[in-house]
CSV table of C-alpha atoms in Angstrom, one decimal:
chain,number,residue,atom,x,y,z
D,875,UNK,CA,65.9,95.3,105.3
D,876,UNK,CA,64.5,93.4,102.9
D,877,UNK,CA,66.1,89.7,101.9
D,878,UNK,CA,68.3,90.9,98.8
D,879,UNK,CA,69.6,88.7,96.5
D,880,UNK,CA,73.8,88.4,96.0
D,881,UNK,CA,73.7,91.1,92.4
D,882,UNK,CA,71.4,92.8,95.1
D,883,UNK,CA,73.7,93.2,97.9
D,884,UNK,CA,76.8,93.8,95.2
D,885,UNK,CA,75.0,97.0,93.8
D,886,UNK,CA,73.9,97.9,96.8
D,887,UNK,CA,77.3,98.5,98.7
D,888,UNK,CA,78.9,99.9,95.2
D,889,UNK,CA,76.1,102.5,95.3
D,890,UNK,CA,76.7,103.6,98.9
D,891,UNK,CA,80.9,103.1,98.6
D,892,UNK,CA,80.4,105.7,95.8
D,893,UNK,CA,78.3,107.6,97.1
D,894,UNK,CA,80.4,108.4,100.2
D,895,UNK,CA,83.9,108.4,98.2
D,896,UNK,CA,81.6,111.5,96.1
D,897,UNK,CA,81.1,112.9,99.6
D,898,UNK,CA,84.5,113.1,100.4
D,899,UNK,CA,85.5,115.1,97.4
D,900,UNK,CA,87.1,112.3,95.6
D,901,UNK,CA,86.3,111.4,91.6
D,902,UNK,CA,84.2,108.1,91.1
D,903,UNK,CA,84.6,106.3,87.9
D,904,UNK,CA,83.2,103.0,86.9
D,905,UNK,CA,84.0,100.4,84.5
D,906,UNK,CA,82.0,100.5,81.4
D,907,UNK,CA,81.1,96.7,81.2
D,908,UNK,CA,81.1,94.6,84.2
D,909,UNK,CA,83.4,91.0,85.3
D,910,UNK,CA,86.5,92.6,85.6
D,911,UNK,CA,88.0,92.5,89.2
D,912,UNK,CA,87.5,96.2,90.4
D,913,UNK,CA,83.9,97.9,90.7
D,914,UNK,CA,85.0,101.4,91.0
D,915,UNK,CA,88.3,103.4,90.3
D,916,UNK,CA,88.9,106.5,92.6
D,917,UNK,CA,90.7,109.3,91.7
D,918,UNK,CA,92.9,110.4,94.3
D,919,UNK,CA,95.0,113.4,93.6
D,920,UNK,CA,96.0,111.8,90.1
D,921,UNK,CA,96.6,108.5,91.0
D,922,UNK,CA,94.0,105.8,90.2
D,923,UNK,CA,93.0,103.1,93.1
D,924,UNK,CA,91.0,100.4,91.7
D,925,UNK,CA,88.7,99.3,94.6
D,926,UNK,CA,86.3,96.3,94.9
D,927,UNK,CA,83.6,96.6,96.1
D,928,UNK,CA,82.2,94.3,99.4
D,929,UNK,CA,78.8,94.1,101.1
D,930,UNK,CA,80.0,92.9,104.7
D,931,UNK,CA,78.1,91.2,107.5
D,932,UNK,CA,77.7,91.3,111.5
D,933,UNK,CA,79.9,88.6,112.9
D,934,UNK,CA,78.1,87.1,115.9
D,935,UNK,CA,76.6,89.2,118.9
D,936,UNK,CA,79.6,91.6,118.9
D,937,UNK,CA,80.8,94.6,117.1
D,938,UNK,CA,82.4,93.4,114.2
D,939,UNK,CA,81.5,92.9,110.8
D,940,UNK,CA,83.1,90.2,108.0
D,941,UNK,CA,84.1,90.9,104.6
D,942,UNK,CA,84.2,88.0,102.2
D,943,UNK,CA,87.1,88.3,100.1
D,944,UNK,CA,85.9,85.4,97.5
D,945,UNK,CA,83.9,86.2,94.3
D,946,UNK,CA,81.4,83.7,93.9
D,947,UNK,CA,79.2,83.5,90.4
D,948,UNK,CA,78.2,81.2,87.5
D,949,UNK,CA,80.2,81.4,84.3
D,950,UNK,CA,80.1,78.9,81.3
D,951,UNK,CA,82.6,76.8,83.0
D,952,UNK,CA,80.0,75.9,85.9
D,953,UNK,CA,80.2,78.0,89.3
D,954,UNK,CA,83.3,79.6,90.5
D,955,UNK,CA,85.1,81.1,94.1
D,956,UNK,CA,87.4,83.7,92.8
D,957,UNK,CA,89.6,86.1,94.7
D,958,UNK,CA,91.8,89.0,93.4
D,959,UNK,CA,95.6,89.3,93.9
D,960,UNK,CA,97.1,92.5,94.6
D,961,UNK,CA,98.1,93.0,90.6
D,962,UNK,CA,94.0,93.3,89.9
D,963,UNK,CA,92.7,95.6,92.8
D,964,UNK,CA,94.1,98.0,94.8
D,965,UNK,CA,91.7,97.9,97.6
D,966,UNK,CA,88.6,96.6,99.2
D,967,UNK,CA,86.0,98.5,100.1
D,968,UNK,CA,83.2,97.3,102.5
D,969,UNK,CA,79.7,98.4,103.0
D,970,UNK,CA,77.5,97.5,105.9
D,971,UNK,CA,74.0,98.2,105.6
D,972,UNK,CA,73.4,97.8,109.2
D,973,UNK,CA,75.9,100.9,110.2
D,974,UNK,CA,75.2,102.4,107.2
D,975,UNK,CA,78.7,102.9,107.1
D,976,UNK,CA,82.1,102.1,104.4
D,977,UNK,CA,85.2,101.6,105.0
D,978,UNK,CA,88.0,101.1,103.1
D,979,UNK,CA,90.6,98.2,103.7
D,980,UNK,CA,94.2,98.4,103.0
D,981,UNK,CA,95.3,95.8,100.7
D,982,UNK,CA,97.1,92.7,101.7
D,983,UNK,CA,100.2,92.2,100.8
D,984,UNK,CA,101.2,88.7,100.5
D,985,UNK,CA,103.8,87.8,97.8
D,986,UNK,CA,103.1,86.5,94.7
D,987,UNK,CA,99.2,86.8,93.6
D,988,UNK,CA,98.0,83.9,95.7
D,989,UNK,CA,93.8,83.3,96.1
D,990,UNK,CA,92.4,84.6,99.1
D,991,UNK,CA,92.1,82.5,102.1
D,992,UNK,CA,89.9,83.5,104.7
D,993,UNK,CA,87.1,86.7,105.1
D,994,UNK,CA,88.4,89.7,106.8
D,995,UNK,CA,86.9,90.7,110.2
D,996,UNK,CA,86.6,94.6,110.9
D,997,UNK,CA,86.4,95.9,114.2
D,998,UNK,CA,83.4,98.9,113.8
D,999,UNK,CA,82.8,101.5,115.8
D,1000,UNK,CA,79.8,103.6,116.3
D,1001,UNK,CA,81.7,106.6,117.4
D,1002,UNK,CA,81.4,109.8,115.8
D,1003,UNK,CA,84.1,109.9,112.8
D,1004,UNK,CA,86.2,112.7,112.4
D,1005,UNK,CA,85.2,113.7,109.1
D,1006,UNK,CA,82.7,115.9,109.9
D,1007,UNK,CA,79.9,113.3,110.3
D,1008,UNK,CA,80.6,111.9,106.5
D,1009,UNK,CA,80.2,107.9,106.2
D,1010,UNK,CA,83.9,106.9,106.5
């Protein structure tokens, strides 16, 4: 794969989370401007989960992948390391190019809306899902 650039990497794993939430029969719906704290929204049997949307990376020689939880961009204040609290998403979604695979992380729930403080690490598998060979 080519070296992509952060906005890169961002669209990318948006267009493949929603691409395999379509697969699954679920709605996909997107916000009409971007900066807000959720990428997508999925429609799941009526109720809305607002998901955000992760690229995530092999961790080391092994078999598992890391998901930054921090936002980082430029905004007029200078550069800035965000990260959602359970009040503005209901989920992360990760995308790993190399598995071409998504998966979808339950939220944490630690009290209050405190800032993230360290990358999740996913344990992936290159078994055969039970979903009928759909990205899961």
């Amino acid at each position: 794969m080519a070296q992509l650039a952060p906005s890169q990497k961002g669209a990318l794993a948006e267009a493949a989370i929603a691409a395999a939430v379509i697969e699954l029969g679920f709605t996909v719906l997107r916000p009409l401007c971007d900066g807000g704290r959720y990428d997508l929204v999925i429609d799941v049997a009526g109720t809305l989960l607002r998901v955000q949307c992760k690229f995530a990376r092999r961790s080391g020689g092994g078999g598992s992948l890391t998901v930054p939880l921090r936002a980082n961009r430029c905004t007029p204040a200078g550069y800035t390391s965000t990260c959602c609290s359970r009040h503005e998403v209901d989920a992360v979604a990760a995308y790993s190019p190399e598995l071409r695979r998504c998966f979808l992380l339950p939220p944490r729930r630690s009290p209050g809306a405190a800032p993230c403080s360290s990358d999740w690490i996913v344990r992936a598998t290159t078994r055969p899902s039970t979903s009928g060979g759909r990205r899961s």
